[in-house]
């Protein structure tokens, strides 16, 4: 299953190339060189049998409002709140159907690692500073769905609501109906499987 998720970007490469060509005329050099774009996130979704995998990649700015090491109580509170939201994928992705339970979940970013610990040592803080410039937060979830045929839709309304700095999400999905690539926004936040 993980191989299938990793192959998803290559399967949808023709779509990405077409979109890149369209955007290059409208946005010139800046967008084509900058893969890390505030306000934009990427989501890969694979539904294979009873296994649902989701992989979210977003600039930390979209989720916590900054990308530097936390330097205040308010920063640490924002990190803890974001971590708490990201640890509840069923709510974030509108997965109230299909009887899905989380098998594994991984959150990767030095900022989030710091939010999980109460003690901050100077060397750890320095390591976070070095690693987190323009840092992305990566979240990977694997869910077991006892009734996958009841999964009809992916609804990112809650994700947009809880992380309002996220303006659009590039979604690549492989499901029972084939593969799709779409851009979701707060105004158009759902996608059928």
mmCIF file with all atom_site columns, N, CA, C and O in Angstrom, residues 41-60:
data_model
loop_
_atom_site.group_PDB
_atom_site.id
_atom_site.type_symbol
_atom_site.label_atom_id
_atom_site.label_alt_id
_atom_site.label_comp_id
_atom_site.label_asym_id
_atom_site.label_entity_id
_atom_site.label_seq_id
_atom_site.pdbx_PDB_ins_code
_atom_site.Cartn_x
_atom_site.Cartn_y
_atom_site.Cartn_z
_atom_site.occupancy
_atom_site.B_iso_or_equiv
_atom_site.pdbx_formal_charge
_atom_site.auth_seq_id
_atom_site.auth_comp_id
_atom_site.auth_asym_id
_atom_site.auth_atom_id
_atom_site.pdbx_PDB_model_num
ATOM 1  N N  . UNK A 1 41 ? -1.310  23.589 0.248  1.00 0.00 ? 41 UNK A N  1
ATOM 2  C CA . UNK A 1 41 ? -0.880  22.302 0.798  1.00 0.00 ? 41 UNK A CA 1
ATOM 3  C C  . UNK A 1 41 ? -1.116  21.221 -0.248 1.00 0.00 ? 41 UNK A C  1
ATOM 4  O O  . UNK A 1 41 ? -1.828  21.451 -1.232 1.00 0.00 ? 41 UNK A O  1
ATOM 5  N N  . UNK A 1 42 ? -0.511  20.067 -0.040 1.00 0.00 ? 42 UNK A N  1
ATOM 6  C CA . UNK A 1 42 ? -0.711  18.920 -0.911 1.00 0.00 ? 42 UNK A CA 1
ATOM 7  C C  . UNK A 1 42 ? -1.259  17.765 -0.077 1.00 0.00 ? 42 UNK A C  1
ATOM 8  O O  . UNK A 1 42 ? -0.849  17.566 1.062  1.00 0.00 ? 42 UNK A O  1
ATOM 9  N N  . UNK A 1 43 ? -2.163  17.008 -0.689 1.00 0.00 ? 43 UNK A N  1
ATOM 10 C CA . UNK A 1 43 ? -2.747  15.847 -0.031 1.00 0.00 ? 43 UNK A CA 1
ATOM 11 C C  . UNK A 1 43 ? -2.816  14.698 -1.027 1.00 0.00 ? 43 UNK A C  1
ATOM 12 O O  . UNK A 1 43 ? -3.390  14.840 -2.100 1.00 0.00 ? 43 UNK A O  1
ATOM 13 N N  . UNK A 1 44 ? -2.188  13.578 -0.677 1.00 0.00 ? 44 UNK A N  1
ATOM 14 C CA . UNK A 1 44 ? -2.279  12.351 -1.462 1.00 0.00 ? 44 UNK A CA 1
ATOM 15 C C  . UNK A 1 44 ? -3.197  11.396 -0.712 1.00 0.00 ? 44 UNK A C  1
ATOM 16 O O  . UNK A 1 44 ? -3.058  11.220 0.497  1.00 0.00 ? 44 UNK A O  1
ATOM 17 N N  . UNK A 1 45 ? -4.135  10.787 -1.434 1.00 0.00 ? 45 UNK A N  1
ATOM 18 C CA . UNK A 1 45 ? -5.116  9.889  -0.826 1.00 0.00 ? 45 UNK A CA 1
ATOM 19 C C  . UNK A 1 45 ? -5.178  8.621  -1.664 1.00 0.00 ? 45 UNK A C  1
ATOM 20 O O  . UNK A 1 45 ? -5.296  8.684  -2.890 1.00 0.00 ? 45 UNK A O  1
ATOM 21 N N  . UNK A 1 46 ? -5.117  7.465  -0.988 1.00 0.00 ? 46 UNK A N  1
ATOM 22 C CA . UNK A 1 46 ? -5.261  6.184  -1.669 1.00 0.00 ? 46 UNK A CA 1
ATOM 23 C C  . UNK A 1 46 ? -6.234  5.329  -0.863 1.00 0.00 ? 46 UNK A C  1
ATOM 24 O O  . UNK A 1 46 ? -6.039  5.128  0.337  1.00 0.00 ? 46 UNK A O  1
ATOM 25 N N  . UNK A 1 47 ? -7.281  4.870  -1.525 1.00 0.00 ? 47 UNK A N  1
ATOM 26 C CA . UNK A 1 47 ? -8.207  3.912  -0.926 1.00 0.00 ? 47 UNK A CA 1
ATOM 27 C C  . UNK A 1 47 ? -8.031  2.609  -1.687 1.00 0.00 ? 47 UNK A C  1
ATOM 28 O O  . UNK A 1 47 ? -8.359  2.513  -2.865 1.00 0.00 ? 47 UNK A O  1
ATOM 29 N N  . UNK A 1 48 ? -7.480  1.611  -1.007 1.00 0.00 ? 48 UNK A N  1
ATOM 30 C CA . UNK A 1 48 ? -7.188  0.313  -1.610 1.00 0.00 ? 48 UNK A CA 1
ATOM 31 C C  . UNK A 1 48 ? -7.785  -0.768 -0.716 1.00 0.00 ? 48 UNK A C  1
ATOM 32 O O  . UNK A 1 48 ? -7.244  -1.046 0.365  1.00 0.00 ? 48 UNK A O  1
ATOM 33 N N  . UNK A 1 49 ? -8.902  -1.312 -1.132 1.00 0.00 ? 49 UNK A N  1
ATOM 34 C CA . UNK A 1 49 ? -9.586  -2.311 -0.306 1.00 0.00 ? 49 UNK A CA 1
ATOM 35 C C  . UNK A 1 49 ? -10.110 -1.640 0.948  1.00 0.00 ? 49 UNK A C  1
ATOM 36 O O  . UNK A 1 49 ? -10.849 -0.659 0.880  1.00 0.00 ? 49 UNK A O  1
ATOM 37 N N  . UNK A 1 50 ? -9.687  -2.144 2.091  1.00 0.00 ? 50 UNK A N  1
ATOM 38 C CA . UNK A 1 50 ? -10.136 -1.567 3.356  1.00 0.00 ? 50 UNK A CA 1
ATOM 39 C C  . UNK A 1 50 ? -9.119  -0.580 3.933  1.00 0.00 ? 50 UNK A C  1
ATOM 40 O O  . UNK A 1 50 ? -9.317  -0.061 5.030  1.00 0.00 ? 50 UNK A O  1
ATOM 41 N N  . UNK A 1 51 ? -8.043  -0.341 3.219  1.00 0.00 ? 51 UNK A N  1
ATOM 42 C CA . UNK A 1 51 ? -6.995  0.553  3.703  1.00 0.00 ? 51 UNK A CA 1
ATOM 43 C C  . UNK A 1 51 ? -7.103  1.926  3.037  1.00 0.00 ? 51 UNK A C  1
ATOM 44 O O  . UNK A 1 51 ? -7.144  2.038  1.815  1.00 0.00 ? 51 UNK A O  1
ATOM 45 N N  . UNK A 1 52 ? -7.149  2.943  3.872  1.00 0.00 ? 52 UNK A N  1
ATOM 46 C CA . UNK A 1 52 ? -7.164  4.323  3.403  1.00 0.00 ? 52 UNK A CA 1
ATOM 47 C C  . UNK A 1 52 ? -5.897  4.998  3.907  1.00 0.00 ? 52 UNK A C  1
ATOM 48 O O  . UNK A 1 52 ? -5.618  5.000  5.106  1.00 0.00 ? 52 UNK A O  1
ATOM 49 N N  . UNK A 1 53 ? -5.105  5.531  2.969  1.00 0.00 ? 53 UNK A N  1
ATOM 50 C CA . UNK A 1 53 ? -3.895  6.262  3.343  1.00 0.00 ? 53 UNK A CA 1
ATOM 51 C C  . UNK A 1 53 ? -4.041  7.704  2.916  1.00 0.00 ? 53 UNK A C  1
ATOM 52 O O  . UNK A 1 53 ? -4.510  7.998  1.820  1.00 0.00 ? 53 UNK A O  1
ATOM 53 N N  . UNK A 1 54 ? -3.618  8.585  3.815  1.00 0.00 ? 54 UNK A N  1
ATOM 54 C CA . UNK A 1 54 ? -3.633  10.014 3.550  1.00 0.00 ? 54 UNK A CA 1
ATOM 55 C C  . UNK A 1 54 ? -2.257  10.564 3.888  1.00 0.00 ? 54 UNK A C  1
ATOM 56 O O  . UNK A 1 54 ? -1.689  10.224 4.936  1.00 0.00 ? 54 UNK A O  1
ATOM 57 N N  . UNK A 1 55 ? -1.755  11.420 3.029  1.00 0.00 ? 55 UNK A N  1
ATOM 58 C CA . UNK A 1 55 ? -0.454  12.029 3.254  1.00 0.00 ? 55 UNK A CA 1
ATOM 59 C C  . UNK A 1 55 ? -0.599  13.528 2.977  1.00 0.00 ? 55 UNK A C  1
ATOM 60 O O  . UNK A 1 55 ? -0.821  13.937 1.833  1.00 0.00 ? 55 UNK A O  1
ATOM 61 N N  . UNK A 1 56 ? -0.498  14.322 4.037  1.00 0.00 ? 56 UNK A N  1
ATOM 62 C CA . UNK A 1 56 ? -0.647  15.771 3.947  1.00 0.00 ? 56 UNK A CA 1
ATOM 63 C C  . UNK A 1 56 ? 0.720   16.420 4.091  1.00 0.00 ? 56 UNK A C  1
ATOM 64 O O  . UNK A 1 56 ? 1.482   16.074 4.993  1.00 0.00 ? 56 UNK A O  1
ATOM 65 N N  . UNK A 1 57 ? 1.006   17.364 3.210  1.00 0.00 ? 57 UNK A N  1
ATOM 66 C CA . UNK A 1 57 ? 2.233   18.151 3.303  1.00 0.00 ? 57 UNK A CA 1
ATOM 67 C C  . UNK A 1 57 ? 1.828   19.618 3.204  1.00 0.00 ? 57 UNK A C  1
ATOM 68 O O  . UNK A 1 57 ? 1.177   20.026 2.247  1.00 0.00 ? 57 UNK A O  1
ATOM 69 N N  . UNK A 1 58 ? 2.218   20.395 4.209  1.00 0.00 ? 58 UNK A N  1
ATOM 70 C CA . UNK A 1 58 ? 1.828   21.800 4.254  1.00 0.00 ? 58 UNK A CA 1
ATOM 71 C C  . UNK A 1 58 ? 2.941   22.631 4.871  1.00 0.00 ? 58 UNK A C  1
ATOM 72 O O  . UNK A 1 58 ? 3.592   22.189 5.824  1.00 0.00 ? 58 UNK A O  1
ATOM 73 N N  . UNK A 1 59 ? 3.150   23.842 4.366  1.00 0.00 ? 59 UNK A N  1
ATOM 74 C CA . UNK A 1 59 ? 4.061   24.743 5.071  1.00 0.00 ? 59 UNK A CA 1
ATOM 75 C C  . UNK A 1 59 ? 3.560   24.955 6.498  1.00 0.00 ? 59 UNK A C  1
ATOM 76 O O  . UNK A 1 59 ? 2.347   25.071 6.729  1.00 0.00 ? 59 UNK A O  1
ATOM 77 N N  . UNK A 1 60 ? 4.468   24.998 7.441  1.00 0.00 ? 60 UNK A N  1
ATOM 78 C CA . UNK A 1 60 ? 4.087   25.222 8.839  1.00 0.00 ? 60 UNK A CA 1
ATOM 79 C C  . UNK A 1 60 ? 3.311   26.525 8.991  1.00 0.00 ? 60 UNK A C  1
ATOM 80 O O  . UNK A 1 60 ? 2.420   26.631 9.833  1.00 0.00 ? 60 UNK A O  1
#
